Amino acid sequence: MCSPSATLTVWASSWLAGCSAPDDVLAALHAWAPKHTIAAGDPITGGRTDLPWSAHGYQPGSGVMALLKVIRETMAQPGAQLRLVLPVPGDVRGIPAGTAFAADAIEAGEGMLIGVPGAEGTGLIPHWAEDDTLQWTVYSAPVPAAPGSDMSLGEAEYAMREAVRDAADALMKLHTTALGAADSDPRELIEAELADYSRHDYPESIPLRARRILDTADHVAAILTVAQREPASAPTSASAIGAQESLLRPLWDAIRAARLVAVHASARGSR
């Protein structure tokens, strides 16, 4: 799984559908961090949810069971949905513009929206604290009427198959050393990245095609991470930086779109 927000979206959907137990959700979250806390992002949300709030940054907050309580209570509304958001500057699909949730979700690169489309709902964003605690901040935020991408699972699966090939080509263009170099073998580095992704399990209720898409997206992301990180691929001029960005950004965009489609299909399939 690509992020704590994706893990929570998929596992919470499975739990609410009766396909997983609360302990399963907690175990999936603990694969990201040994400790999770939850706190309100503003005093109004704090009053609505009975969660602690502080104007001075992160503070201890409530335990992780309070996170499940917020999700269950918000999803009790008829027509409520769980949505993953993976915004980046220039692509903010699916998030309510001009809100504190939107600004913080863009900074974090992830988040989760809960509620009835077109109405006021709840936003969740994870933040890493200094002691390796993952703190979830709760926001009051409107849920956009449309989630953004309407790509089908079939289209997402095809896009990821194409992206594997394109990512491998990009790695070869950016990595000037031979694949068999003893001190920096990209294949070993890619496997290490994939091993990190594989620590995060999926619920059994997830559709098989969605699982394949998420696995392939992780594979492409691992290739791109190695392509960007290795010294052999480090750009040395402004033009080289621009060329690398032009080469890799469409692939990252494709990964993000495919992950959103697969996670949302999993959330719908669990209900």
PDB file of C-alpha atoms in Angstrom:
ATOM      1  CA  MET A   1       0.000   0.000   0.000  1.00  0.00           C
ATOM      2  CA  CYS A   2       1.304   3.413  -0.932  1.00  0.00           C
ATOM      3  CA  SER A   3       0.345   5.504   2.116  1.00  0.00           C
ATOM      4  CA  PRO A   4      -1.320   5.393   5.541  1.00  0.00           C
ATOM      5  CA  SER A   5      -4.370   7.129   4.042  1.00  0.00           C
ATOM      6  CA  ALA A   6      -4.732   4.427   1.377  1.00  0.00           C
ATOM      7  CA  THR A   7      -4.382   1.719   4.027  1.00  0.00           C
ATOM      8  CA  LEU A   8      -7.032   3.345   6.205  1.00  0.00           C
ATOM      9  CA  THR A   9      -9.447   3.856   3.285  1.00  0.00           C
ATOM     10  CA  VAL A  10      -9.288   0.229   2.164  1.00  0.00           C
ATOM     11  CA  TRP A  11      -9.317  -1.395   5.585  1.00  0.00           C
ATOM     12  CA  ALA A  12     -11.968   0.911   7.074  1.00  0.00           C
ATOM     13  CA  SER A  13     -14.240   0.135   4.114  1.00  0.00           C
ATOM     14  CA  SER A  14     -13.756  -3.580   4.681  1.00  0.00           C
ATOM     15  CA  TRP A  15     -14.459  -3.168   8.408  1.00  0.00           C
ATOM     16  CA  LEU A  16     -17.628  -1.112   7.880  1.00  0.00           C
ATOM     17  CA  ALA A  17     -18.886  -3.743   5.429  1.00  0.00           C
ATOM     18  CA  GLY A  18     -18.411  -6.444   8.058  1.00  0.00           C
ATOM     19  CA  CYS A  19     -15.591  -8.132   6.119  1.00  0.00           C
ATOM     20  CA  SER A  20     -12.860  -7.237   8.648  1.00  0.00           C
ATOM     21  CA  ALA A  21     -12.665  -6.687  12.388  1.00  0.00           C
ATOM     22  CA  PRO A  22     -11.563  -3.444  14.086  1.00  0.00           C
ATOM     23  CA  ASP A  23      -8.381  -5.241  15.168  1.00  0.00           C
ATOM     24  CA  ASP A  24      -7.593  -5.907  11.505  1.00  0.00           C
ATOM     25  CA  VAL A  25      -7.752  -2.184  10.772  1.00  0.00           C
ATOM     26  CA  LEU A  26      -5.526  -1.418  13.740  1.00  0.00           C
ATOM     27  CA  ALA A  27      -2.999  -4.071  12.698  1.00  0.00           C
ATOM     28  CA  ALA A  28      -2.840  -2.603   9.188  1.00  0.00           C
ATOM     29  CA  LEU A  29      -2.231   0.877  10.602  1.00  0.00           C
ATOM     30  CA  HIS A  30       0.434  -0.380  13.001  1.00  0.00           C
ATOM     31  CA  ALA A  31       2.430  -1.604  10.004  1.00  0.00           C
ATOM     32  CA  TRP A  32       3.035   2.105   9.333  1.00  0.00           C
ATOM     33  CA  ALA A  33       3.797   3.193  12.881  1.00  0.00           C
ATOM     34  CA  PRO A  34       3.706   1.595  16.332  1.00  0.00           C
ATOM     35  CA  LYS A  35       1.611   4.430  17.744  1.00  0.00           C
ATOM     36  CA  HIS A  36      -1.247   6.473  16.278  1.00  0.00           C
ATOM     37  CA  THR A  37      -3.054   9.435  17.808  1.00  0.00           C
ATOM     38  CA  ILE A  38      -5.934  11.607  16.596  1.00  0.00           C
ATOM     39  CA  ALA A  39      -6.669  15.277  17.246  1.00  0.00           C
ATOM     40  CA  ALA A  40      -8.881  18.006  15.813  1.00  0.00           C
ATOM     41  CA  GLY A  41      -7.467  20.514  13.357  1.00  0.00           C
ATOM     42  CA  ASP A  42      -9.556  23.427  14.681  1.00  0.00           C
ATOM     43  CA  PRO A  43     -11.715  24.227  17.713  1.00  0.00           C
ATOM     44  CA  ILE A  44     -15.016  23.798  15.822  1.00  0.00           C
ATOM     45  CA  THR A  45     -14.071  20.276  14.741  1.00  0.00           C
ATOM     46  CA  GLY A  46     -12.818  19.610  18.264  1.00  0.00           C
ATOM     47  CA  GLY A  47     -16.198  20.557  19.690  1.00  0.00           C
ATOM     48  CA  ARG A  48     -18.070  18.473  17.125  1.00  0.00           C
ATOM     49  CA  THR A  49     -15.949  15.356  17.646  1.00  0.00           C
ATOM     50  CA  ASP A  50     -14.926  15.745  21.309  1.00  0.00           C
ATOM     51  CA  LEU A  51     -11.288  15.500  20.219  1.00  0.00           C
ATOM     52  CA  PRO A  52      -8.441  17.558  21.712  1.00  0.00           C
ATOM     53  CA  TRP A  53      -7.267  20.612  19.803  1.00  0.00           C
ATOM     54  CA  SER A  54      -4.268  22.901  20.127  1.00  0.00           C
ATOM     55  CA  ALA A  55      -3.353  26.072  18.245  1.00  0.00           C
ATOM     56  CA  HIS A  56       0.336  25.291  18.733  1.00  0.00           C
ATOM     57  CA  GLY A  57       1.022  22.408  16.392  1.00  0.00           C
ATOM     58  CA  TYR A  58       0.916  18.721  17.192  1.00  0.00           C
ATOM     59  CA  GLN A  59      -0.085  17.479  20.618  1.00  0.00           C
ATOM     60  CA  PRO A  60      -0.753  14.042  22.082  1.00  0.00           C
ATOM     61  CA  GLY A  61      -4.383  13.660  21.003  1.00  0.00           C
ATOM     62  CA  SER A  62      -6.611  10.638  21.604  1.00  0.00           C
ATOM     63  CA  GLY A  63      -5.815   7.002  20.895  1.00  0.00           C
ATOM     64  CA  VAL A  64      -6.347   5.207  17.622  1.00  0.00           C
ATOM     65  CA  MET A  65      -9.756   3.791  18.614  1.00  0.00           C
ATOM     66  CA  ALA A  66     -11.072   7.353  18.464  1.00  0.00           C
ATOM     67  CA  LEU A  67     -10.079   7.353  14.782  1.00  0.00           C
ATOM     68  CA  LEU A  68     -12.394   4.413  14.087  1.00  0.00           C
ATOM     69  CA  LYS A  69     -15.160   6.130  16.075  1.00  0.00           C
ATOM     70  CA  VAL A  70     -14.944   9.250  13.911  1.00  0.00           C
ATOM     71  CA  ILE A  71     -15.088   7.163  10.731  1.00  0.00           C
ATOM     72  CA  ARG A  72     -18.020   5.033  11.924  1.00  0.00           C
ATOM     73  CA  GLU A  73     -20.079   8.032  13.046  1.00  0.00           C
ATOM     74  CA  THR A  74     -19.480   9.972   9.826  1.00  0.00           C
ATOM     75  CA  MET A  75     -20.228   6.952   7.632  1.00  0.00           C
ATOM     76  CA  ALA A  76     -23.549   6.424   9.467  1.00  0.00           C
ATOM     77  CA  GLN A  77     -25.064   9.162   7.283  1.00  0.00           C
ATOM     78  CA  PRO A  78     -27.051   7.759   4.327  1.00  0.00           C
ATOM     79  CA  GLY A  79     -25.022   8.056   1.123  1.00  0.00           C
ATOM     80  CA  ALA A  80     -21.708   8.665   2.906  1.00  0.00           C
ATOM     81  CA  GLN A  81     -18.494   7.600   1.159  1.00  0.00           C
ATOM     82  CA  LEU A  82     -14.837   7.017   2.017  1.00  0.00           C
ATOM     83  CA  ARG A  83     -12.466   8.680  -0.420  1.00  0.00           C
ATOM     84  CA  LEU A  84      -8.703   8.658  -0.699  1.00  0.00           C
ATOM     85  CA  VAL A  85      -7.049  11.852  -1.940  1.00  0.00           C
ATOM     86  CA  LEU A  86      -3.461  12.047  -3.231  1.00  0.00           C
ATOM     87  CA  PRO A  87      -3.055  15.703  -4.208  1.00  0.00           C
ATOM     88  CA  VAL A  88       0.119  17.336  -5.483  1.00  0.00           C
ATOM     89  CA  PRO A  89       0.714  20.920  -6.655  1.00  0.00           C
ATOM     90  CA  GLY A  90      -0.923  21.220 -10.046  1.00  0.00           C
ATOM     91  CA  ASP A  91      -3.248  18.242  -9.502  1.00  0.00           C
ATOM     92  CA  VAL A  92      -5.705  18.761  -6.656  1.00  0.00           C
ATOM     93  CA  ARG A  93      -8.592  16.667  -7.965  1.00  0.00           C
ATOM     94  CA  GLY A  94     -11.099  15.511  -5.401  1.00  0.00           C
ATOM     95  CA  ILE A  95     -10.290  17.978  -2.608  1.00  0.00           C
ATOM     96  CA  PRO A  96     -12.393  20.972  -1.482  1.00  0.00           C
ATOM     97  CA  ALA A  97     -10.584  24.103  -2.694  1.00  0.00           C
ATOM     98  CA  GLY A  98      -9.786  26.898  -0.265  1.00  0.00           C
ATOM     99  CA  THR A  99     -10.041  24.813   2.892  1.00  0.00           C
ATOM    100  CA  ALA A 100      -7.518  24.075   5.619  1.00  0.00           C
ATOM    101  CA  PHE A 101      -7.914  20.413   4.732  1.00  0.00           C
ATOM    102  CA  ALA A 102      -6.939  21.100   1.107  1.00  0.00           C
ATOM    103  CA  ALA A 103      -3.826  23.079   2.043  1.00  0.00           C
ATOM    104  CA  ASP A 104      -2.615  20.465   4.514  1.00  0.00           C
ATOM    105  CA  ALA A 105      -3.474  17.544   2.214  1.00  0.00           C
ATOM    106  CA  ILE A 106      -1.367  19.050  -0.572  1.00  0.00           C
ATOM    107  CA  GLU A 107       1.532  19.477   1.852  1.00  0.00           C
ATOM    108  CA  ALA A 108       1.164  15.883   3.077  1.00  0.00           C
ATOM    109  CA  GLY A 109       0.480  14.487  -0.402  1.00  0.00           C
ATOM    110  CA  GLU A 110      -2.387  12.403   0.956  1.00  0.00           C
ATOM    111  CA  GLY A 111      -5.552  12.391   3.001  1.00  0.00           C
ATOM    112  CA  MET A 112      -9.000  10.917   3.329  1.00  0.00           C
ATOM    113  CA  LEU A 113     -12.466  12.454   2.944  1.00  0.00           C
ATOM    114  CA  ILE A 114     -15.547  10.963   4.587  1.00  0.00           C
ATOM    115  CA  GLY A 115     -19.146  11.993   4.120  1.00  0.00           C
ATOM    116  CA  VAL A 116     -22.017  12.580   1.731  1.00  0.00           C
ATOM    117  CA  PRO A 117     -20.928  14.062  -1.633  1.00  0.00           C
ATOM    118  CA  GLY A 118     -22.023  17.684  -1.893  1.00  0.00           C
ATOM    119  CA  ALA A 119     -22.371  18.097   1.878  1.00  0.00           C
ATOM    120  CA  GLU A 120     -20.144  18.930   4.839  1.00  0.00           C
ATOM    121  CA  GLY A 121     -18.005  15.994   5.837  1.00  0.00           C
ATOM    122  CA  THR A 122     -14.825  15.027   7.655  1.00  0.00           C
ATOM    123  CA  GLY A 123     -11.236  15.060   6.447  1.00  0.00           C
ATOM    124  CA  LEU A 124      -8.323  13.067   7.873  1.00  0.00           C
ATOM    125  CA  ILE A 125      -4.615  13.682   7.252  1.00  0.00           C
ATOM    126  CA  PRO A 126      -1.705  11.752   8.810  1.00  0.00           C
ATOM    127  CA  HIS A 127       1.400  13.592  10.001  1.00  0.00           C
ATOM    128  CA  TRP A 128       4.630  12.035  11.245  1.00  0.00           C
ATOM    129  CA  ALA A 129       5.675  13.203  14.709  1.00  0.00           C
ATOM    130  CA  GLU A 130       9.268  13.190  15.951  1.00  0.00           C
ATOM    131  CA  ASP A 131       8.807  10.043  18.048  1.00  0.00           C
ATOM    132  CA  ASP A 132       7.629   7.991  15.026  1.00  0.00           C
ATOM    133  CA  THR A 133       4.020   8.488  16.064  1.00  0.00           C
ATOM    134  CA  LEU A 134       1.538   8.923  13.244  1.00  0.00           C
ATOM    135  CA  GLN A 135      -0.883  11.666  14.242  1.00  0.00           C
ATOM    136  CA  TRP A 136      -4.178  11.910  12.385  1.00  0.00           C
ATOM    137  CA  THR A 137      -5.651  15.397  12.221  1.00  0.00           C
ATOM    138  CA  VAL A 138      -9.421  15.705  11.759  1.00  0.00           C
ATOM    139  CA  TYR A 139     -10.947  18.537   9.721  1.00  0.00           C
ATOM    140  CA  SER A 140     -14.448  19.718   8.938  1.00  0.00           C
ATOM    141  CA  ALA A 141     -14.514  19.902   5.138  1.00  0.00           C
ATOM    142  CA  PRO A 142     -17.090  19.709   2.338  1.00  0.00           C
ATOM    143  CA  VAL A 143     -17.005  16.536   0.256  1.00  0.00           C
ATOM    144  CA  PRO A 144     -16.900  17.427  -3.462  1.00  0.00           C
ATOM    145  CA  ALA A 145     -19.810  16.110  -5.491  1.00  0.00           C
ATOM    146  CA  ALA A 146     -17.505  14.265  -7.923  1.00  0.00           C
ATOM    147  CA  PRO A 147     -14.300  12.462  -6.908  1.00  0.00           C
ATOM    148  CA  GLY A 148     -12.376  13.434 -10.066  1.00  0.00           C
ATOM    149  CA  SER A 149     -11.060  10.585 -12.206  1.00  0.00           C
ATOM    150  CA  ASP A 150     -13.671   8.377 -13.891  1.00  0.00           C
ATOM    151  CA  MET A 151     -11.141   5.896 -15.261  1.00  0.00           C
ATOM    152  CA  SER A 152     -12.341   2.303 -15.144  1.00  0.00           C
ATOM    153  CA  LEU A 153     -10.468  -0.563 -13.508  1.00  0.00           C
ATOM    154  CA  GLY A 154      -9.725  -1.989 -16.954  1.00  0.00           C
ATOM    155  CA  GLU A 155      -8.264   1.322 -18.134  1.00  0.00           C
ATOM    156  CA  ALA A 156      -6.205   1.638 -14.950  1.00  0.00           C
ATOM    157  CA  GLU A 157      -4.837  -1.894 -15.317  1.00  0.00           C
ATOM    158  CA  TYR A 158      -3.847  -1.254 -18.931  1.00  0.00           C
ATOM    159  CA  ALA A 159      -2.232   2.070 -17.973  1.00  0.00           C
ATOM    160  CA  MET A 160      -0.137   0.358 -15.305  1.00  0.00           C
ATOM    161  CA  ARG A 161       1.024  -2.373 -17.695  1.00  0.00           C
ATOM    162  CA  GLU A 162       2.185   0.338 -20.084  1.00  0.00           C
ATOM    163  CA  ALA A 163       3.775   2.270 -17.220  1.00  0.00           C
ATOM    164  CA  VAL A 164       5.964  -0.702 -16.228  1.00  0.00           C
ATOM    165  CA  ARG A 165       7.594  -0.628 -19.651  1.00  0.00           C
ATOM    166  CA  ASP A 166       7.873   3.171 -19.725  1.00  0.00           C
ATOM    167  CA  ALA A 167       9.362   3.264 -16.227  1.00  0.00           C
ATOM    168  CA  ALA A 168      11.981   0.667 -17.172  1.00  0.00           C
ATOM    169  CA  ASP A 169      12.886   2.757 -20.234  1.00  0.00           C
ATOM    170  CA  ALA A 170      13.159   5.852 -18.039  1.00  0.00           C
ATOM    171  CA  LEU A 171      15.443   4.010 -15.629  1.00  0.00           C
ATOM    172  CA  MET A 172      17.750   3.016 -18.466  1.00  0.00           C
ATOM    173  CA  LYS A 173      17.880   6.597 -19.754  1.00  0.00           C
ATOM    174  CA  LEU A 174      18.619   8.098 -16.360  1.00  0.00           C
ATOM    175  CA  HIS A 175      20.869   5.440 -14.861  1.00  0.00           C
ATOM    176  CA  THR A 176      24.189   5.504 -16.689  1.00  0.00           C
ATOM    177  CA  THR A 177      25.729   2.479 -14.967  1.00  0.00           C
ATOM    178  CA  ALA A 178      25.227  -1.065 -16.203  1.00  0.00           C
ATOM    179  CA  LEU A 179      22.492  -3.097 -14.571  1.00  0.00           C
ATOM    180  CA  GLY A 180      25.070  -5.550 -13.298  1.00  0.00           C
ATOM    181  CA  ALA A 181      27.242  -2.959 -11.538  1.00  0.00           C
ATOM    182  CA  ALA A 182      28.410  -4.478  -8.272  1.00  0.00           C
ATOM    183  CA  ASP A 183      27.991  -1.342  -6.152  1.00  0.00           C
ATOM    184  CA  SER A 184      24.620  -0.178  -7.487  1.00  0.00           C
ATOM    185  CA  ASP A 185      22.421  -2.780  -9.113  1.00  0.00           C
ATOM    186  CA  PRO A 186      19.029  -1.163  -9.837  1.00  0.00           C
ATOM    187  CA  ARG A 187      17.311  -4.539  -9.731  1.00  0.00           C
ATOM    188  CA  GLU A 188      18.337  -5.064  -6.112  1.00  0.00           C
ATOM    189  CA  LEU A 189      17.328  -1.521  -5.209  1.00  0.00           C
ATOM    190  CA  ILE A 190      13.928  -1.984  -6.839  1.00  0.00           C
ATOM    191  CA  GLU A 191      13.386  -5.230  -4.935  1.00  0.00           C
ATOM    192  CA  ALA A 192      14.205  -3.429  -1.693  1.00  0.00           C
ATOM    193  CA  GLU A 193      11.621  -0.747  -2.472  1.00  0.00           C
ATOM    194  CA  LEU A 194       9.027  -3.398  -3.303  1.00  0.00           C
ATOM    195  CA  ALA A 195       9.752  -5.211  -0.050  1.00  0.00           C
ATOM    196  CA  ASP A 196       8.862  -2.028   1.820  1.00  0.00           C
ATOM    197  CA  TYR A 197       5.529  -1.767  -0.016  1.00  0.00           C
ATOM    198  CA  SER A 198       4.770  -5.442   0.586  1.00  0.00           C
ATOM    199  CA  ARG A 199       4.781  -4.972   4.370  1.00  0.00           C
ATOM    200  CA  HIS A 200       1.277  -3.540   3.990  1.00  0.00           C
ATOM    201  CA  ASP A 201      -1.440  -6.139   3.458  1.00  0.00           C
ATOM    202  CA  TYR A 202      -4.792  -5.868   1.704  1.00  0.00           C
ATOM    203  CA  PRO A 203      -8.089  -7.103   3.144  1.00  0.00           C
ATOM    204  CA  GLU A 204      -9.448 -10.277   1.545  1.00  0.00           C
ATOM    205  CA  SER A 205     -12.509  -8.331   0.402  1.00  0.00           C
ATOM    206  CA  ILE A 206     -10.505  -6.250  -2.087  1.00  0.00           C
ATOM    207  CA  PRO A 207     -11.359  -7.022  -5.760  1.00  0.00           C
ATOM    208  CA  LEU A 208      -8.654  -9.057  -7.489  1.00  0.00           C
ATOM    209  CA  ARG A 209      -8.236  -6.565 -10.331  1.00  0.00           C
ATOM    210  CA  ALA A 210      -7.843  -3.686  -7.874  1.00  0.00           C
ATOM    211  CA  ARG A 211      -5.162  -5.685  -6.065  1.00  0.00           C
ATOM    212  CA  ARG A 212      -3.294  -6.243  -9.338  1.00  0.00           C
ATOM    213  CA  ILE A 213      -3.451  -2.538 -10.135  1.00  0.00           C
ATOM    214  CA  LEU A 214      -2.101  -1.560  -6.718  1.00  0.00           C
ATOM    215  CA  ASP A 215       0.690  -4.137  -6.943  1.00  0.00           C
ATOM    216  CA  THR A 216       1.692  -2.945 -10.417  1.00  0.00           C
ATOM    217  CA  ALA A 217       1.539   0.702  -9.319  1.00  0.00           C
ATOM    218  CA  ASP A 218       3.924  -0.172  -6.466  1.00  0.00           C
ATOM    219  CA  HIS A 219       6.272  -1.836  -8.971  1.00  0.00           C
ATOM    220  CA  VAL A 220       6.309   1.248 -11.190  1.00  0.00           C
ATOM    221  CA  ALA A 221       6.787   3.523  -8.169  1.00  0.00           C
ATOM    222  CA  ALA A 222       9.746   1.421  -7.021  1.00  0.00           C
ATOM    223  CA  ILE A 223      11.398   1.761 -10.430  1.00  0.00           C
ATOM    224  CA  LEU A 224      10.849   5.529 -10.499  1.00  0.00           C
ATOM    225  CA  THR A 225      12.106   5.944  -6.932  1.00  0.00           C
ATOM    226  CA  VAL A 226      15.351   4.205  -7.851  1.00  0.00           C
ATOM    227  CA  ALA A 227      15.638   6.221 -11.057  1.00  0.00           C
ATOM    228  CA  GLN A 228      15.326   9.484  -9.130  1.00  0.00           C
ATOM    229  CA  ARG A 229      17.430   8.588  -6.109  1.00  0.00           C
ATOM    230  CA  GLU A 230      20.560   7.013  -7.566  1.00  0.00           C
ATOM    231  CA  PRO A 231      23.615   9.293  -8.031  1.00  0.00           C
ATOM    232  CA  ALA A 232      24.045   8.056 -11.583  1.00  0.00           C
ATOM    233  CA  SER A 233      20.715   9.632 -12.484  1.00  0.00           C
ATOM    234  CA  ALA A 234      21.174  12.903 -10.579  1.00  0.00           C
ATOM    235  CA  PRO A 235      20.722  15.863 -12.969  1.00  0.00           C
ATOM    236  CA  THR A 236      23.631  18.301 -13.090  1.00  0.00           C
ATOM    237  CA  SER A 237      22.025  21.340 -14.761  1.00  0.00           C
ATOM    238  CA  ALA A 238      18.709  23.165 -14.939  1.00  0.00           C
ATOM    239  CA  SER A 239      18.005  21.705 -18.361  1.00  0.00           C
ATOM    240  CA  ALA A 240      18.791  18.189 -17.102  1.00  0.00           C
ATOM    241  CA  ILE A 241      16.478  18.689 -14.126  1.00  0.00           C
ATOM    242  CA  GLY A 242      13.721  19.794 -16.486  1.00  0.00           C
ATOM    243  CA  ALA A 243      14.306  16.805 -18.753  1.00  0.00           C
ATOM    244  CA  GLN A 244      14.125  14.382 -15.822  1.00  0.00           C
ATOM    245  CA  GLU A 245      10.927  16.014 -14.588  1.00  0.00           C
ATOM    246  CA  SER A 246       9.358  15.789 -18.045  1.00  0.00           C
ATOM    247  CA  LEU A 247      10.299  12.125 -18.283  1.00  0.00           C
ATOM    248  CA  LEU A 248       9.086  10.998 -14.857  1.00  0.00           C
ATOM    249  CA  ARG A 249       6.162  13.242 -13.946  1.00  0.00           C
ATOM    250  CA  PRO A 250       3.641  11.666 -16.371  1.00  0.00           C
ATOM    251  CA  LEU A 251       4.469   8.271 -14.873  1.00  0.00           C
ATOM    252  CA  TRP A 252       3.958   9.497 -11.315  1.00  0.00           C
ATOM    253  CA  ASP A 253       0.644  11.044 -12.426  1.00  0.00           C
ATOM    254  CA  ALA A 254      -0.411   7.698 -13.929  1.00  0.00           C
ATOM    255  CA  ILE A 255       0.478   5.872 -10.708  1.00  0.00           C
ATOM    256  CA  ARG A 256      -1.540   8.301  -8.606  1.00  0.00           C
ATOM    257  CA  ALA A 257      -4.587   8.062 -10.885  1.00  0.00           C
ATOM    258  CA  ALA A 258      -4.467   4.249 -10.936  1.00  0.00           C
ATOM    259  CA  ARG A 259      -4.137   4.029  -7.168  1.00  0.00           C
ATOM    260  CA  LEU A 260      -7.159   6.271  -6.671  1.00  0.00           C
ATOM    261  CA  VAL A 261      -9.270   4.159  -9.034  1.00  0.00           C
ATOM    262  CA  ALA A 262      -8.216   0.890  -7.386  1.00  0.00           C
ATOM    263  CA  VAL A 263      -8.690   2.098  -3.816  1.00  0.00           C
ATOM    264  CA  HIS A 264     -12.115   3.583  -4.557  1.00  0.00           C
ATOM    265  CA  ALA A 265     -13.187   0.402  -6.352  1.00  0.00           C
ATOM    266  CA  SER A 266     -12.073  -1.529  -3.265  1.00  0.00           C
ATOM    267  CA  ALA A 267     -14.075   0.798  -1.007  1.00  0.00           C
ATOM    268  CA  ARG A 268     -17.181   0.338  -3.148  1.00  0.00           C
ATOM    269  CA  GLY A 269     -16.653  -3.407  -3.409  1.00  0.00           C
ATOM    270  CA  SER A 270     -16.563  -3.752   0.361  1.00  0.00           C
ATOM    271  CA  ARG A 271     -19.996  -2.207   0.787  1.00  0.00           C
TER     272      ARG A 271
END
